[in-house]
Amino acid sequence: MGGLYAEAKLGLEVLMNKWHSEGWEHYLSIGGAVIGWTRGTGLMAGNNNVSVGIEKLGVRTFSHVERAFNLTSILHPRIVAAAAKSPLWVDSGGGMARLHYAQFPDLPAASELATLGKNYKGMINLEKTVVVVGFGQVGPWGNSRWEVESYGMFSLDGCVEFAWVLGCIKFLISPLKSGEHYIGWVDAKTQDPVADTQVKSLYAENILKHSGIRVVEPELFEGYDPKKKIILQQVDKNMRPIEVASREEGLESQKLRQGAVLSIPKILHLNRWVAGQIPTGWDAKRYGIPADVAEAVDPITLFTLVSTAQALISAGITDPYEFYQYAHVLVTHFGHVDALAIATDPEFLYDHDMMDQVVAKKMNQAQLYWGHDYYLGEPRIAPLRAASSLAMRTTTTLHLSSARTTYLCIPTAAYALMASRPHC
């Protein structure tokens, strides 16, 4: 539990020590309690379904009536008299503190480890072994890609995550329209409660329609429609003079020579109108990217920021600067490359007023620097952008990771082609 709520709890615990250091014993008595798992409160009501499983692990949970009774017992005159002599710490957590250690896995015996080392000694050079500890991806199937490609269907967990990614549902911790306090998923439009088990039946059809490899959705590409692609026709030979009306309503003749361009829209129906696209409704702000950053950079940069954060979280890293507690900045590297990636339609820079520094951050090489500066700020390596640069990034990453001068390497790669908008 984090945030101001947890900070306030920790602040109360500090009072126990300050009672001695600040000399409060003459005018203040302190009695505190560890309340443990209390069922049915506004904070814990959403976890009532799993309280039975917690008790099977040996932890006692309490109803709000039981908890209130335990807290008021601290006000008994004999306990108040004891608190006047020294702060009292009442542990009524029900054994919650022992739960973590009960779940710790059994470690192999020393004899087993000795056998492994003897049988496999010399087979692997650990100094050059690359260990992948985290992976993140933003793609047509999101984090459910493995489920779809291996089983051909979504699990319940995958369906819940995708419904959240598409903006169909959102997590709510507040009273409902009826006034009842609620913790859980609600429909993004109606605000009605949605149970986890209902998500797949309610939103599976919409999820399959707007995710994966599918017919191009024009709203994702600023109106680009491969079935109505507009191109400009170029004259391939000298044309005969044609008569045009002058301003004085007279007649003039013009002659188009070879190489001239006629800016006349011509609609073509292309035979390639299916592509792997990011799920409709995907929003980087939903993952925690600040609104000012999300609006200042191009989509591929947002994909880089989100996927990098997912890779760090999957590795159990919530604060990237934790790396520097174990490795110097010079032995950590951040690498990025885009294979045939056009970050932003160049016409966007001409059609919209933008600050000078933002224009530079929308150029093709900017994704690396955003990911680098946003998370770590260590040395970076960026190969040139080309069709083979994805393979170059893989080779460079392997070389850096196996080098003795590198302890940590975070490679990122994007393969995307943002379609240009239709124009005349």
Short mmCIF file of C-alpha atoms in Angstrom, two decimals:
data_model
loop_
_atom_site.label_atom_id
_atom_site.label_comp_id
_atom_site.label_asym_id
_atom_site.label_seq_id
_atom_site.Cartn_x
_atom_site.Cartn_y
_atom_site.Cartn_z
CA MET A 1 0.00 0.00 0.00
CA GLY A 2 1.45 3.34 -1.00
CA GLY A 3 0.59 7.00 -1.19
CA LEU A 4 -0.33 9.45 1.54
CA TYR A 5 -2.35 6.84 3.41
CA ALA A 6 0.72 4.67 4.02
CA GLU A 7 2.85 7.74 4.75
CA ALA A 8 0.39 8.82 7.44
CA LYS A 9 0.51 5.35 9.03
CA LEU A 10 4.30 5.43 9.12
CA GLY A 11 4.19 8.92 10.57
CA LEU A 12 2.10 7.66 13.50
CA GLU A 13 4.60 4.89 14.18
CA VAL A 14 7.34 7.51 14.53
CA LEU A 15 5.46 9.01 17.48
CA MET A 16 6.49 5.99 19.55
CA ASN A 17 10.14 6.98 19.34
CA LYS A 18 9.49 10.70 19.66
CA TRP A 19 7.73 10.11 22.98
CA HIS A 20 11.15 9.39 24.46
CA SER A 21 13.32 11.80 22.46
CA GLU A 22 10.98 14.81 22.72
CA GLY A 23 10.21 14.41 26.45
CA TRP A 24 6.47 13.89 26.09
CA GLU A 25 6.14 11.53 29.06
CA HIS A 26 4.86 14.28 31.38
CA TYR A 27 1.84 15.30 29.33
CA LEU A 28 1.11 12.67 26.62
CA SER A 29 0.19 8.96 26.55
CA ILE A 30 0.42 6.95 23.33
CA GLY A 31 -1.25 3.65 22.51
CA GLY A 32 -1.06 2.25 18.98
CA ALA A 33 -2.35 -0.88 17.27
CA VAL A 34 -1.53 -3.00 14.23
CA ILE A 35 -4.97 -3.72 12.80
CA GLY A 36 -4.17 -6.39 10.22
CA TRP A 37 -6.82 -7.52 7.71
CA THR A 38 -10.24 -5.98 8.41
CA ARG A 39 -13.08 -7.17 6.18
CA GLY A 40 -15.87 -4.95 4.91
CA THR A 41 -14.22 -1.55 5.29
CA GLY A 42 -14.10 0.99 2.47
CA LEU A 43 -10.47 0.19 1.85
CA MET A 44 -10.63 -3.62 2.05
CA ALA A 45 -14.15 -4.43 0.83
CA GLY A 46 -12.84 -5.29 -2.63
CA ASN A 47 -10.67 -8.03 -1.11
CA ASN A 48 -13.46 -9.81 0.78
CA ASN A 49 -13.54 -12.62 -1.77
CA VAL A 50 -9.96 -13.66 -1.02
CA SER A 51 -10.14 -13.34 2.77
CA VAL A 52 -11.14 -17.01 3.07
CA GLY A 53 -7.98 -18.06 1.25
CA ILE A 54 -5.89 -15.80 3.49
CA GLU A 55 -7.29 -17.48 6.59
CA LYS A 56 -6.39 -20.90 5.14
CA LEU A 57 -2.79 -19.72 5.21
CA GLY A 58 -3.01 -19.19 8.95
CA VAL A 59 -3.83 -15.48 9.09
CA ARG A 60 -6.77 -14.25 11.17
CA THR A 61 -9.03 -11.68 9.50
CA PHE A 62 -11.51 -9.49 11.38
CA SER A 63 -14.90 -7.95 10.71
CA HIS A 64 -15.21 -4.22 11.24
CA VAL A 65 -17.18 -4.87 14.44
CA GLU A 66 -14.44 -7.12 15.81
CA ARG A 67 -11.80 -4.58 14.87
CA ALA A 68 -13.69 -1.74 16.56
CA PHE A 69 -14.02 -3.83 19.75
CA ASN A 70 -10.27 -4.57 19.76
CA LEU A 71 -9.40 -0.91 19.34
CA THR A 72 -11.74 0.29 22.08
CA SER A 73 -10.19 -2.27 24.45
CA ILE A 74 -7.02 -0.15 24.40
CA LEU A 75 -9.04 2.52 26.23
CA HIS A 76 -9.50 0.31 29.29
CA PRO A 77 -8.32 2.19 32.42
CA ARG A 78 -5.61 -0.38 33.23
CA ILE A 79 -4.15 -0.14 29.70
CA VAL A 80 -4.37 3.66 29.75
CA ALA A 81 -2.43 3.64 33.03
CA ALA A 82 0.24 1.42 31.44
CA ALA A 83 0.47 3.78 28.43
CA ALA A 84 1.22 6.67 30.77
CA LYS A 85 4.49 4.97 31.73
CA SER A 86 5.59 4.07 28.17
CA PRO A 87 4.01 3.95 24.68
CA LEU A 88 2.07 0.74 24.05
CA TRP A 89 2.24 -1.14 20.74
CA VAL A 90 -0.67 -3.59 20.45
CA ASP A 91 -0.18 -6.18 17.72
CA SER A 92 -3.58 -7.50 16.68
CA GLY A 93 -2.60 -8.20 13.09
CA GLY A 94 -3.70 -11.83 13.24
CA GLY A 95 -0.33 -13.21 12.15
CA MET A 96 -0.07 -11.13 8.98
CA ALA A 97 3.63 -10.46 9.55
CA ARG A 98 4.41 -14.17 9.27
CA LEU A 99 2.62 -14.70 5.96
CA HIS A 100 5.46 -13.54 3.70
CA TYR A 101 7.98 -15.93 5.22
CA ALA A 102 5.54 -18.82 5.04
CA GLN A 103 5.36 -18.31 1.27
CA PHE A 104 9.13 -18.21 0.75
CA PRO A 105 10.18 -21.12 -1.51
CA ASP A 106 12.32 -23.93 -0.17
CA LEU A 107 15.95 -23.48 -1.13
CA PRO A 108 17.91 -26.47 -2.44
CA ALA A 109 20.16 -28.23 0.01
CA ALA A 110 23.91 -27.67 -0.08
CA SER A 111 24.42 -31.22 -1.34
CA GLU A 112 22.18 -30.56 -4.36
CA LEU A 113 24.03 -27.37 -5.21
CA ALA A 114 27.38 -29.13 -4.94
CA THR A 115 26.22 -31.80 -7.41
CA LEU A 116 25.06 -29.21 -9.92
CA GLY A 117 28.34 -27.34 -9.75
CA LYS A 118 30.38 -30.50 -10.21
CA ASN A 119 28.43 -31.82 -13.21
CA TYR A 120 28.20 -28.58 -15.15
CA LYS A 121 31.45 -26.88 -14.24
CA GLY A 122 33.18 -25.38 -17.26
CA MET A 123 30.24 -25.75 -19.65
CA ILE A 124 29.14 -22.12 -19.40
CA ASN A 125 31.27 -19.01 -19.11
CA LEU A 126 29.21 -16.99 -16.65
CA GLU A 127 31.25 -13.85 -17.34
CA LYS A 128 29.88 -13.79 -20.90
CA THR A 129 26.41 -15.17 -20.23
CA VAL A 130 23.56 -12.79 -21.06
CA VAL A 131 20.66 -13.03 -18.62
CA VAL A 132 17.30 -11.60 -19.75
CA VAL A 133 15.33 -10.60 -16.64
CA GLY A 134 12.56 -8.46 -18.12
CA PHE A 135 10.59 -8.02 -21.32
CA GLY A 136 8.02 -5.46 -22.42
CA GLN A 137 6.07 -5.10 -25.64
CA VAL A 138 3.50 -2.81 -27.21
CA GLY A 139 1.90 -4.52 -30.18
CA PRO A 140 -1.36 -5.59 -31.84
CA TRP A 141 -2.01 -8.21 -29.13
CA GLY A 142 -0.36 -6.41 -26.21
CA ASN A 143 0.73 -8.61 -23.33
CA SER A 144 -1.70 -11.31 -24.49
CA ARG A 145 0.31 -12.10 -27.61
CA TRP A 146 1.54 -15.44 -26.23
CA GLU A 147 -2.01 -16.53 -25.38
CA VAL A 148 -3.33 -15.69 -28.83
CA GLU A 149 -0.46 -17.18 -30.83
CA SER A 150 -0.16 -20.37 -28.77
CA TYR A 151 -3.78 -21.11 -27.81
CA GLY A 152 -5.78 -18.97 -30.23
CA MET A 153 -7.90 -17.43 -27.47
CA PHE A 154 -7.78 -15.00 -24.55
CA SER A 155 -7.61 -16.10 -20.96
CA LEU A 156 -9.83 -14.30 -18.45
CA ASP A 157 -6.83 -12.29 -17.23
CA GLY A 158 -5.86 -11.34 -20.78
CA CYS A 159 -9.41 -10.30 -21.57
CA VAL A 160 -9.59 -8.07 -18.47
CA GLU A 161 -6.30 -6.39 -19.35
CA PHE A 162 -7.33 -5.84 -22.98
CA ALA A 163 -10.71 -4.40 -21.97
CA TRP A 164 -8.81 -1.93 -19.77
CA VAL A 165 -6.34 -1.11 -22.59
CA LEU A 166 -9.21 -0.42 -25.01
CA GLY A 167 -10.90 1.84 -22.47
CA CYS A 168 -13.97 -0.39 -22.07
CA ILE A 169 -13.56 -0.66 -18.31
CA LYS A 170 -11.75 1.25 -15.61
CA PHE A 171 -10.90 0.57 -11.97
CA LEU A 172 -12.95 2.49 -9.43
CA ILE A 173 -12.42 3.10 -5.73
CA SER A 174 -15.32 5.37 -4.79
CA PRO A 175 -19.07 5.30 -4.14
CA LEU A 176 -21.40 4.19 -6.93
CA LYS A 177 -24.49 6.06 -8.08
CA SER A 178 -26.44 4.21 -5.40
CA GLY A 179 -24.08 5.56 -2.72
CA GLU A 180 -22.59 2.13 -1.99
CA HIS A 181 -18.81 2.15 -1.63
CA TYR A 182 -17.25 0.05 -4.40
CA ILE A 183 -13.80 -1.22 -5.27
CA GLY A 184 -13.47 -2.96 -8.63
CA TRP A 185 -14.08 -2.68 -12.38
CA VAL A 186 -16.85 -0.54 -13.83
CA ASP A 187 -18.02 0.08 -17.38
CA ALA A 188 -16.28 3.19 -18.70
CA LYS A 189 -19.50 4.59 -20.21
CA THR A 190 -22.28 3.59 -17.84
CA GLN A 191 -20.22 3.40 -14.61
CA ASP A 192 -22.04 0.16 -13.78
CA PRO A 193 -20.06 -2.46 -11.79
CA VAL A 194 -18.50 -5.26 -13.86
CA ALA A 195 -17.29 -8.47 -12.23
CA ASP A 196 -14.05 -10.02 -13.48
CA THR A 197 -15.94 -13.07 -14.69
CA GLN A 198 -18.27 -10.90 -16.82
CA VAL A 199 -15.57 -9.07 -18.77
CA LYS A 200 -15.01 -11.78 -21.37
CA SER A 201 -18.70 -12.22 -22.20
CA LEU A 202 -19.36 -8.46 -22.35
CA TYR A 203 -16.33 -7.19 -24.25
CA ALA A 204 -14.73 -10.14 -26.09
CA GLU A 205 -16.40 -9.27 -29.41
CA ASN A 206 -15.25 -5.65 -29.26
CA ILE A 207 -11.73 -6.71 -28.23
CA LEU A 208 -11.33 -9.08 -31.18
CA LYS A 209 -12.68 -6.43 -33.56
CA HIS A 210 -10.21 -3.72 -32.50
CA SER A 211 -7.01 -5.65 -31.81
CA GLY A 212 -4.50 -7.82 -33.60
CA ILE A 213 -3.99 -8.06 -37.38
CA ARG A 214 -7.10 -6.54 -38.91
CA VAL A 215 -8.49 -4.24 -41.58
CA VAL A 216 -6.89 -0.80 -41.31
CA GLU A 217 -8.92 1.51 -39.10
CA PRO A 218 -8.64 5.05 -40.56
CA GLU A 219 -9.14 6.74 -37.17
CA LEU A 220 -5.80 5.30 -36.02
CA PHE A 221 -3.91 6.94 -38.91
CA GLU A 222 -5.53 10.40 -39.04
CA GLY A 223 -8.00 9.38 -41.73
CA TYR A 224 -5.71 7.24 -43.90
CA ASP A 225 -7.79 4.63 -45.75
CA PRO A 226 -6.00 2.19 -48.10
CA LYS A 227 -9.26 1.72 -49.98
CA LYS A 228 -9.35 5.44 -50.78
CA LYS A 229 -5.70 6.31 -51.16
CA ILE A 230 -5.08 9.66 -52.87
CA ILE A 231 -2.00 10.20 -55.02
CA LEU A 232 -0.67 12.94 -57.32
CA GLN A 233 -0.35 12.22 -61.05
CA GLN A 234 2.86 13.19 -62.86
CA VAL A 235 2.99 14.02 -66.58
CA ASP A 236 5.20 11.48 -68.38
CA LYS A 237 5.35 13.29 -71.76
CA ASN A 238 4.81 16.75 -73.22
CA MET A 239 1.12 17.54 -73.65
CA ARG A 240 -0.65 19.58 -76.27
CA PRO A 241 -1.55 23.16 -75.42
CA ILE A 242 -4.87 23.53 -73.63
CA GLU A 243 -7.06 26.60 -73.46
CA VAL A 244 -7.75 28.15 -70.05
CA ALA A 245 -9.88 31.14 -69.11
CA SER A 246 -8.01 34.31 -68.18
CA ARG A 247 -9.07 36.91 -65.64
CA GLU A 248 -10.29 39.19 -68.45
CA GLU A 249 -12.50 36.31 -69.68
CA GLY A 250 -10.28 35.91 -72.66
CA LEU A 251 -8.48 32.81 -73.84
CA GLU A 252 -4.98 31.68 -73.00
CA SER A 253 -3.10 28.51 -73.82
CA GLN A 254 -0.91 26.56 -71.43
CA LYS A 255 1.37 23.65 -72.18
CA LEU A 256 2.41 21.07 -69.57
CA ARG A 257 5.85 19.63 -70.17
CA GLN A 258 7.24 16.31 -69.06
CA GLY A 259 7.83 16.14 -65.28
CA ALA A 260 5.07 18.57 -64.35
CA VAL A 261 2.76 17.48 -61.52
CA LEU A 262 -1.01 17.73 -61.72
CA SER A 263 -2.42 18.27 -58.25
CA ILE A 264 -5.64 16.44 -59.02
CA PRO A 265 -6.81 13.85 -56.47
CA LYS A 266 -6.91 10.33 -57.84
CA ILE A 267 -8.42 7.65 -55.63
CA LEU A 268 -6.96 4.18 -55.85
CA HIS A 269 -8.28 1.03 -54.28
CA LEU A 270 -5.18 -0.76 -52.99
CA ASN A 271 -5.11 -4.51 -52.50
CA ARG A 272 -3.19 -4.19 -49.22
CA TRP A 273 -5.60 -3.05 -46.55
CA VAL A 274 -4.84 -5.39 -43.65
CA ALA A 275 -2.14 -4.61 -41.07
CA GLY A 276 -1.09 -5.28 -37.50
CA GLN A 277 -2.25 -2.22 -35.57
CA ILE A 278 -2.10 -1.05 -32.00
CA PRO A 279 -5.40 -1.79 -30.20
CA THR A 280 -7.97 0.92 -30.78
CA GLY A 281 -8.21 3.08 -27.68
CA TRP A 282 -4.63 2.46 -26.54
CA ASP A 283 -3.57 5.46 -24.49
CA ALA A 284 -0.13 5.96 -22.96
CA LYS A 285 -1.63 8.14 -20.23
CA ARG A 286 -3.49 5.08 -18.97
CA TYR A 287 -0.10 3.52 -18.22
CA GLY A 288 1.02 6.53 -16.20
CA ILE A 289 2.75 8.66 -18.86
CA PRO A 290 2.08 12.34 -17.95
CA ALA A 291 -0.31 14.19 -20.24
CA ASP A 292 2.25 16.86 -21.19
CA VAL A 293 4.72 14.17 -22.36
CA ALA A 294 2.04 12.16 -24.20
CA GLU A 295 0.98 15.24 -26.16
CA ALA A 296 4.51 16.40 -26.96
CA VAL A 297 5.95 13.25 -28.58
CA ASP A 298 5.03 10.95 -31.44
CA PRO A 299 3.31 7.54 -31.05
CA ILE A 300 6.47 5.44 -31.46
CA THR A 301 8.17 7.33 -28.62
CA LEU A 302 5.17 6.53 -26.41
CA PHE A 303 5.45 2.86 -27.39
CA THR A 304 9.12 2.97 -26.37
CA LEU A 305 8.39 4.58 -22.99
CA VAL A 306 5.58 2.16 -22.13
CA SER A 307 7.35 -1.02 -23.27
CA THR A 308 10.54 -0.03 -21.41
CA ALA A 309 8.55 0.55 -18.22
CA GLN A 310 6.86 -2.85 -18.65
CA ALA A 311 10.25 -4.53 -19.08
CA LEU A 312 11.54 -2.92 -15.89
CA ILE A 313 8.43 -3.89 -13.93
CA SER A 314 8.55 -7.49 -15.19
CA ALA A 315 12.12 -7.62 -13.86
CA GLY A 316 10.89 -6.46 -10.45
CA ILE A 317 12.33 -2.96 -10.81
CA THR A 318 10.06 -0.09 -9.78
CA ASP A 319 12.78 2.56 -9.55
CA PRO A 320 15.32 2.49 -12.45
CA TYR A 321 17.84 4.48 -10.40
CA GLU A 322 18.15 1.44 -8.18
CA PHE A 323 20.65 0.18 -10.79
CA TYR A 324 23.18 2.74 -9.65
CA GLN A 325 23.30 1.21 -6.20
CA TYR A 326 25.02 -1.80 -7.75
CA ALA A 327 26.59 -0.63 -11.02
CA HIS A 328 28.33 2.57 -12.08
CA VAL A 329 26.71 4.73 -14.75
CA LEU A 330 29.54 3.92 -17.16
CA VAL A 331 28.78 0.19 -17.18
CA THR A 332 25.05 0.56 -17.90
CA HIS A 333 23.82 1.18 -21.44
CA PHE A 334 20.53 2.13 -23.04
CA GLY A 335 20.14 1.32 -26.72
CA HIS A 336 17.30 1.92 -29.16
CA VAL A 337 16.70 1.49 -32.86
CA ASP A 338 13.75 1.70 -35.21
CA ALA A 339 13.71 -0.51 -38.27
CA LEU A 340 12.22 1.44 -41.16
CA ALA A 341 10.29 3.62 -38.74
CA ILE A 342 8.85 7.01 -39.64
CA ALA A 343 8.07 8.54 -36.27
CA THR A 344 5.88 11.40 -37.41
CA ASP A 345 4.28 12.31 -40.70
CA PRO A 346 6.46 15.26 -41.89
CA GLU A 347 3.36 17.14 -43.02
CA PHE A 348 2.26 17.28 -39.39
CA LEU A 349 5.19 19.57 -38.64
CA TYR A 350 4.07 21.98 -41.39
CA ASP A 351 0.36 21.93 -40.60
CA HIS A 352 0.62 22.52 -36.84
CA ASP A 353 2.21 25.27 -34.76
CA MET A 354 4.81 23.72 -32.48
CA MET A 355 7.57 24.93 -30.17
CA ASP A 356 11.09 24.62 -31.54
CA GLN A 357 12.23 22.12 -28.92
CA VAL A 358 9.16 19.92 -29.52
CA VAL A 359 9.85 19.80 -33.27
CA ALA A 360 13.29 18.35 -32.59
CA LYS A 361 11.79 15.76 -30.26
CA LYS A 362 9.47 14.51 -33.01
CA MET A 363 12.30 13.59 -35.37
CA ASN A 364 13.25 10.01 -36.10
CA GLN A 365 16.15 9.63 -33.67
CA ALA A 366 14.30 11.20 -30.72
CA GLN A 367 12.77 7.97 -29.37
CA LEU A 368 16.13 6.83 -27.99
CA TYR A 369 16.74 10.05 -26.11
CA TRP A 370 13.27 10.16 -24.62
CA GLY A 371 13.58 6.64 -23.26
CA HIS A 372 17.14 7.29 -22.15
CA ASP A 373 16.57 10.60 -20.38
CA TYR A 374 13.15 9.67 -18.99
CA TYR A 375 14.28 6.57 -17.10
CA LEU A 376 18.03 6.37 -16.56
CA GLY A 377 20.28 9.01 -18.12
CA GLU A 378 23.26 6.71 -18.70
CA PRO A 379 25.42 6.32 -21.86
CA ARG A 380 23.51 5.48 -25.01
CA ILE A 381 24.32 3.84 -28.32
CA ALA A 382 22.22 4.44 -31.43
CA PRO A 383 23.05 2.70 -34.74
CA LEU A 384 22.03 4.40 -37.96
CA ARG A 385 18.45 3.92 -39.04
CA ALA A 386 18.16 1.47 -41.91
CA ALA A 387 16.50 -1.77 -42.94
CA SER A 388 19.30 -3.76 -41.27
CA SER A 389 19.47 -1.70 -38.08
CA LEU A 390 17.25 -4.11 -36.16
CA ALA A 391 19.80 -6.87 -36.72
CA MET A 392 22.56 -4.40 -35.84
CA ARG A 393 20.84 -3.61 -32.54
CA THR A 394 20.64 -7.32 -31.66
CA THR A 395 24.34 -7.78 -32.40
CA THR A 396 25.34 -4.65 -30.50
CA THR A 397 23.24 -5.63 -27.50
CA LEU A 398 24.78 -9.10 -27.39
CA HIS A 399 28.26 -7.60 -27.64
CA LEU A 400 27.61 -5.06 -24.87
CA SER A 401 25.91 -7.56 -22.60
CA SER A 402 28.75 -10.06 -22.86
CA ALA A 403 31.51 -7.46 -22.48
CA ARG A 404 33.23 -7.26 -19.12
CA THR A 405 32.79 -3.49 -19.11
CA THR A 406 28.98 -3.75 -19.20
CA TYR A 407 26.84 -5.03 -16.34
CA LEU A 408 23.45 -3.83 -17.52
CA CYS A 409 22.03 -3.16 -20.98
CA ILE A 410 18.47 -2.09 -21.84
CA PRO A 411 17.91 -2.49 -25.60
CA THR A 412 14.69 -1.25 -27.18
CA ALA A 413 13.52 -1.61 -30.75
CA ALA A 414 10.52 -0.44 -32.74
CA TYR A 415 9.36 -1.68 -36.11
CA ALA A 416 6.61 0.51 -37.43
CA LEU A 417 5.63 2.50 -40.48
CA MET A 418 3.27 5.34 -39.74
CA ALA A 419 1.12 5.97 -42.77
CA SER A 420 1.07 9.44 -44.30
CA ARG A 421 -2.23 11.24 -44.19
CA PRO A 422 -4.25 11.66 -47.38
CA HIS A 423 -3.57 14.96 -49.08
CA CYS A 424 -4.21 16.81 -52.30
#
